Coordinates of C-alpha atoms in Angstrom, one line a residue:
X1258 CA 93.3 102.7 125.6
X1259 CA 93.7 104.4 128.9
X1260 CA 91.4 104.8 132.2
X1261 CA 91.7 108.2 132.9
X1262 CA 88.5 108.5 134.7
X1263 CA 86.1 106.4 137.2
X1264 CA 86.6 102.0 137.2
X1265 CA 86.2 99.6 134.5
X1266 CA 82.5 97.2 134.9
X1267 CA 82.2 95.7 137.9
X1268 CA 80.3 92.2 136.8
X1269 CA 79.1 91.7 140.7
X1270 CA 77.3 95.1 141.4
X1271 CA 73.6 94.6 140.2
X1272 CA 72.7 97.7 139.6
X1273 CA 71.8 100.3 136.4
X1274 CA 73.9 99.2 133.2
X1275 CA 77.0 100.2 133.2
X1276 CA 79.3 102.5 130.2
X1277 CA 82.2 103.4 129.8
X1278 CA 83.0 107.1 127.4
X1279 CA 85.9 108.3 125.4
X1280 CA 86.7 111.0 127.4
X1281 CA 86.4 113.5 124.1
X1282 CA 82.9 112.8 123.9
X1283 CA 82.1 113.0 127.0
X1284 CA 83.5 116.5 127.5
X1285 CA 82.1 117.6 124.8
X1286 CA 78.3 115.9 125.6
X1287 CA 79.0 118.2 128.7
X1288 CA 79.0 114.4 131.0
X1289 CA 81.1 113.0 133.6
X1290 CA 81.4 109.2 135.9
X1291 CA 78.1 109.1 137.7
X1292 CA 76.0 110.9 134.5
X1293 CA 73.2 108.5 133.4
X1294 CA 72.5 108.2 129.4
X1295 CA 69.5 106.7 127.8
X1296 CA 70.3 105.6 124.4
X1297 CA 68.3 104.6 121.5
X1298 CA 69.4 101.0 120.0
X1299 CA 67.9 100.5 117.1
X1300 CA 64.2 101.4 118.7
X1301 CA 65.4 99.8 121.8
X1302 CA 66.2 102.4 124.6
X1303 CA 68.5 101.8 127.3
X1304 CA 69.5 104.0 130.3
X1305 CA 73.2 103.1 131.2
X1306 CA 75.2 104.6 134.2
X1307 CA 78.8 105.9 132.8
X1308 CA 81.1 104.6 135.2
X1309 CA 84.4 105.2 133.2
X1310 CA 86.4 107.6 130.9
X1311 CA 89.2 106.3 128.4
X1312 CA 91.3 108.1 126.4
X1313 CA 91.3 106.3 122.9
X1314 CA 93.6 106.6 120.2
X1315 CA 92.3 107.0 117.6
X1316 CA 95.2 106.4 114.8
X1317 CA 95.3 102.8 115.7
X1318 CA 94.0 100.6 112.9
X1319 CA 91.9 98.4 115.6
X1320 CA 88.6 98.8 116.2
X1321 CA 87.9 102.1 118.6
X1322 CA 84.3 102.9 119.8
X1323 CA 83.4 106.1 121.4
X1324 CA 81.1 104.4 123.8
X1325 CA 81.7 100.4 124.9
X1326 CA 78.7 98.9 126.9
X1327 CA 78.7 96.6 130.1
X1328 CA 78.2 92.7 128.4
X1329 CA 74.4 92.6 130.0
X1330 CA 73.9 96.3 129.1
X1331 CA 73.1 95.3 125.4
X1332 CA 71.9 91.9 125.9
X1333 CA 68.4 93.0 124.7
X1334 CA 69.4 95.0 122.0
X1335 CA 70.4 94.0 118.2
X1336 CA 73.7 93.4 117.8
X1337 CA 76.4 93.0 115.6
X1338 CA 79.8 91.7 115.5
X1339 CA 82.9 93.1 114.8
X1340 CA 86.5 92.0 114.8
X1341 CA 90.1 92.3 113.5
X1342 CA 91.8 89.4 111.7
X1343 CA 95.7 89.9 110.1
X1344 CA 96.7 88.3 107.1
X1345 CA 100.6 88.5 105.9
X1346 CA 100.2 88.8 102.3
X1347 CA 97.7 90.4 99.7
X1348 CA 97.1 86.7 98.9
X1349 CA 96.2 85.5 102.0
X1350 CA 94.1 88.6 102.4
X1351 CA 92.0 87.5 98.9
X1352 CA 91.8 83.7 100.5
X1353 CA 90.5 84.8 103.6
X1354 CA 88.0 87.4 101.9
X1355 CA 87.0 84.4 99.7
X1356 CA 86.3 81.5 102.2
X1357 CA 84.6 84.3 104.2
X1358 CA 81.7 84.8 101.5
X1359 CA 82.1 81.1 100.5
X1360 CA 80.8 80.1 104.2
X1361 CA 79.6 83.1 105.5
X1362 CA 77.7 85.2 103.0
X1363 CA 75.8 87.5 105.0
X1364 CA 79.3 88.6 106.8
X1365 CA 81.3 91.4 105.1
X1366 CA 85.1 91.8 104.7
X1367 CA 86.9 94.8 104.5
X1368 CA 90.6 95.1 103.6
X1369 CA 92.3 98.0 105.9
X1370 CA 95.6 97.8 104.1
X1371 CA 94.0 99.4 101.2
X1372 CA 92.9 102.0 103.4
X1373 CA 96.7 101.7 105.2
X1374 CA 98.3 102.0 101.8
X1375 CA 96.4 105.3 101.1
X1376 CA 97.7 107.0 104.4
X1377 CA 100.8 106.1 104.3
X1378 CA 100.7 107.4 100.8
X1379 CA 99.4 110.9 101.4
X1380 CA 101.7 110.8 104.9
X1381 CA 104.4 109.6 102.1
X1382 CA 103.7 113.2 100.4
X1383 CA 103.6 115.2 103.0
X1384 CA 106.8 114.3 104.4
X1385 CA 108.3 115.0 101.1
X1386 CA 106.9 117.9 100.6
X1387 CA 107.9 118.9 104.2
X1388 CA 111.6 118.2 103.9
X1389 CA 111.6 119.5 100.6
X1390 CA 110.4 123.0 102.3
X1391 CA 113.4 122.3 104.5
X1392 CA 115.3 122.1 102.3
X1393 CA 114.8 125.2 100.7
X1394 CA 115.1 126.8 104.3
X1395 CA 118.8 126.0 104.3
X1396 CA 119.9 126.9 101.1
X1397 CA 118.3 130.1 101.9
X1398 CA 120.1 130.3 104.8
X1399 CA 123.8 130.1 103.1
X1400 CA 123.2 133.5 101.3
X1401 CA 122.3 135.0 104.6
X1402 CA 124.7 133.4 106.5
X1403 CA 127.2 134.9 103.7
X1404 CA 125.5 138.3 103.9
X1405 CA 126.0 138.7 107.7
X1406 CA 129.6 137.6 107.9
X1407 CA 130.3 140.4 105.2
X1408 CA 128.4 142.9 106.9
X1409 CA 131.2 142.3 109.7
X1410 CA 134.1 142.2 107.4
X1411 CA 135.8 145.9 108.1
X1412 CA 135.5 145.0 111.9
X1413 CA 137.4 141.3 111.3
X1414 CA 139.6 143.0 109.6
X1415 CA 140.3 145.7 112.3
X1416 CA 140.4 143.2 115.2
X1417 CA 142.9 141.2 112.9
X1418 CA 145.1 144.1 112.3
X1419 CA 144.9 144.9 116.2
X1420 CA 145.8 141.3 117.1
X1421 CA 148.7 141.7 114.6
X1422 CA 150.0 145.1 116.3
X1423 CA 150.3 143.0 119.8
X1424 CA 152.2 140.4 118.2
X1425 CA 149.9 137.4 117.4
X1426 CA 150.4 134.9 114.8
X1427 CA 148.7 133.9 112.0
X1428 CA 148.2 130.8 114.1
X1429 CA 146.9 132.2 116.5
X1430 CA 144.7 134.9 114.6
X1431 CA 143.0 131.5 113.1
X1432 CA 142.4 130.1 116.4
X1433 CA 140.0 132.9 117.7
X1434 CA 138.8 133.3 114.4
X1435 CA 138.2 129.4 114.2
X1436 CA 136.4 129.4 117.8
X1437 CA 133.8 133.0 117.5
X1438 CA 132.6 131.2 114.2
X1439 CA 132.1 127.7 115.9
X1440 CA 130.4 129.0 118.9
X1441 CA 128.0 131.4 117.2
X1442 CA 127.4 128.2 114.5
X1443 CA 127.1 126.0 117.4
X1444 CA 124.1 128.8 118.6
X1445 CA 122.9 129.3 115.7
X1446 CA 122.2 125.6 115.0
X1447 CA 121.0 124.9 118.4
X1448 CA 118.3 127.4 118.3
X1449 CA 116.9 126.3 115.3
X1450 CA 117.0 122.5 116.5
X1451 CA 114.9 123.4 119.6
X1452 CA 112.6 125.4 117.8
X1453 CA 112.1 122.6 115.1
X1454 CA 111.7 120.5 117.6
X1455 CA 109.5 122.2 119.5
X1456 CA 107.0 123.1 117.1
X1457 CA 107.0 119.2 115.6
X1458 CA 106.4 118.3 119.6
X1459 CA 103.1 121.1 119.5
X1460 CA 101.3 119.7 115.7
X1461 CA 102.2 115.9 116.6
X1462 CA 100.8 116.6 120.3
X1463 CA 97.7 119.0 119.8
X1464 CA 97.2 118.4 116.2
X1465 CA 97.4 114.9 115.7
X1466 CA 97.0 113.8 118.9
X1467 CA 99.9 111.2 119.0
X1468 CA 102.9 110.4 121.1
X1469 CA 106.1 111.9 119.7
X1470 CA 109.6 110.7 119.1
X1471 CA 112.1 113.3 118.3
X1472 CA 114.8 112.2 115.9
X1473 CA 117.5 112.6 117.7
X1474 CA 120.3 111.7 115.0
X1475 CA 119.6 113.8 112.3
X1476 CA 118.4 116.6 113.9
X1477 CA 122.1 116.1 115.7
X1478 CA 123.4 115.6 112.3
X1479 CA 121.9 119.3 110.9
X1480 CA 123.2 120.9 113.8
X1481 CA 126.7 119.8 113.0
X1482 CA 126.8 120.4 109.6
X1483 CA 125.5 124.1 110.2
X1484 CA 127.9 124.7 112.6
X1485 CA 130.6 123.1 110.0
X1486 CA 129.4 125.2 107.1
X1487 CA 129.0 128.6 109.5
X1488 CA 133.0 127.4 110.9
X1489 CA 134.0 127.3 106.5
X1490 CA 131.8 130.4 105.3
X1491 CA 133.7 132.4 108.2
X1492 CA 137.1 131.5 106.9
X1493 CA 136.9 132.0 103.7
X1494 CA 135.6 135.5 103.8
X1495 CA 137.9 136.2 106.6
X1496 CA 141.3 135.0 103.7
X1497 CA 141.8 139.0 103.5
X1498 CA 142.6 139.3 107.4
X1499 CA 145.2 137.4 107.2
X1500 CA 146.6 138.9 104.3
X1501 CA 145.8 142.4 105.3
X1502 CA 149.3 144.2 106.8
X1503 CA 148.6 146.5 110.1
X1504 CA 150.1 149.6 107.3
X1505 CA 148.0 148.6 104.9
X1506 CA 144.4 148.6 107.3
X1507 CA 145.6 151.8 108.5
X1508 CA 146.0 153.5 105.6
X1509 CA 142.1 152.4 104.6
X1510 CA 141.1 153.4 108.5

């Protein structure tokens, strides 16, 4: 967790209880450091001072708490206990649950890494079902990618027959050919990595709230294999420029 407001307890100062607010509840309670809260414990009401804001993240599997109380705020309140124990193995996880009861029996145990197990699941299937939308993305792509190269196909051929007129190669022909088709790939892909990337940075940061990592390799990898495929989908529906004679264009022109 993170101060973001106000200072943590001070255990010296005698003064009004102290509290310290995630700072999501707080804003939305319409409170800030200095506010004063009386809260009802259980019957028991206690006015606290909020001296502190955190911001709490809330996809940690540790125990979070919207409000956390000076020591002597709740001293005459009820009270319960709560903490966090990690066990490696689903075994060690039954053992523990058991000696727990066996010596404890009005504690309760709950086991998180069923509740682990499910997220990660459902995260599992969304993921799948999100590069599987991906997926389908590129291979819709290719047919469009085809489609606009031979929407452009009389004017290769023309620039090809020019090129031919003032004395280039095939060589060379390729060459220019080879670099128009990796540049506007290389666009192409670039774009559509920092527009990926850039809406994955908006849901992770003001959906779910949670630092993000962009992955830098594949999305790397995708760029250069759309540039590659845009470079081979050029040539091969360019073959006919290089066959095409200048008599031959100009007697279609």
């Amino acid at each position: 967790e993170k101060l973001v407001a106000g200072q943590w307890f001070d255990a010296a100062k005698d003064t009004m209880p102290e509290v310290s607010l995630d700072a999501g509840l707080a804003s939305e309670l319409g409170v800030y450091v200095g506010d004063t809260i009386t809260w009802d414990v259980q019957g028991v009401r206690i006015s606290t001072k909020i001296t502190s804001l955190r911001d709490v993240s809330w996809a940690r599997f540790q125990p979070n708490f919207f409000a956390v109380f000076s020591t002597r705020s709740l001293r005459d309140a009820p009270q319960q206990f709560v903490f966090l124990s990690y066990a490696p193995s689903a075994r060690a996880v039954a053992e523990l649950q058991r000696d727990i009861v066996q010596k404890y029996p009005n504690v309760s145990s709950l086991d998180l890494s069923q509740v682990q197990q499910t997220i990660g699941n459902v995260l599992n299937k969304v993921t799948t079902a999100i590069r599987f939308m991906a997926l389908i993305s590129l291979l819709l792509g290719v047919p469009v990618l085809f489609s606009a190269v031979s929407a452009t196909r009389r004017e290769r051929m023309r620039e090809g027959v020019l090129f031919k007129t003032l004395g280039a190669t095939r060589r060379q022909i390729g060459r220019i050919m080879l670099a128009e088709y990796a540049l506007l790939g290389a666009l192409g892909s670039l774009a559509g990595v920092l527009l990926s990337v850039g809406g994955a940075w908006a849901l992770v940061h003001y959906v779910f709230d949670v630092p993000f990592t962009p992955a830098v390799l594949p999305a790397l990898a995708v760029s250069a294999g759309m540039t590659l495929l845009s470079v081979a989908i050029g040539l091969l529906t360019s073959r006919e420029v290089f066959a095409t004679t200048p008599m031959a264009a100009l007697r279609e022109a």
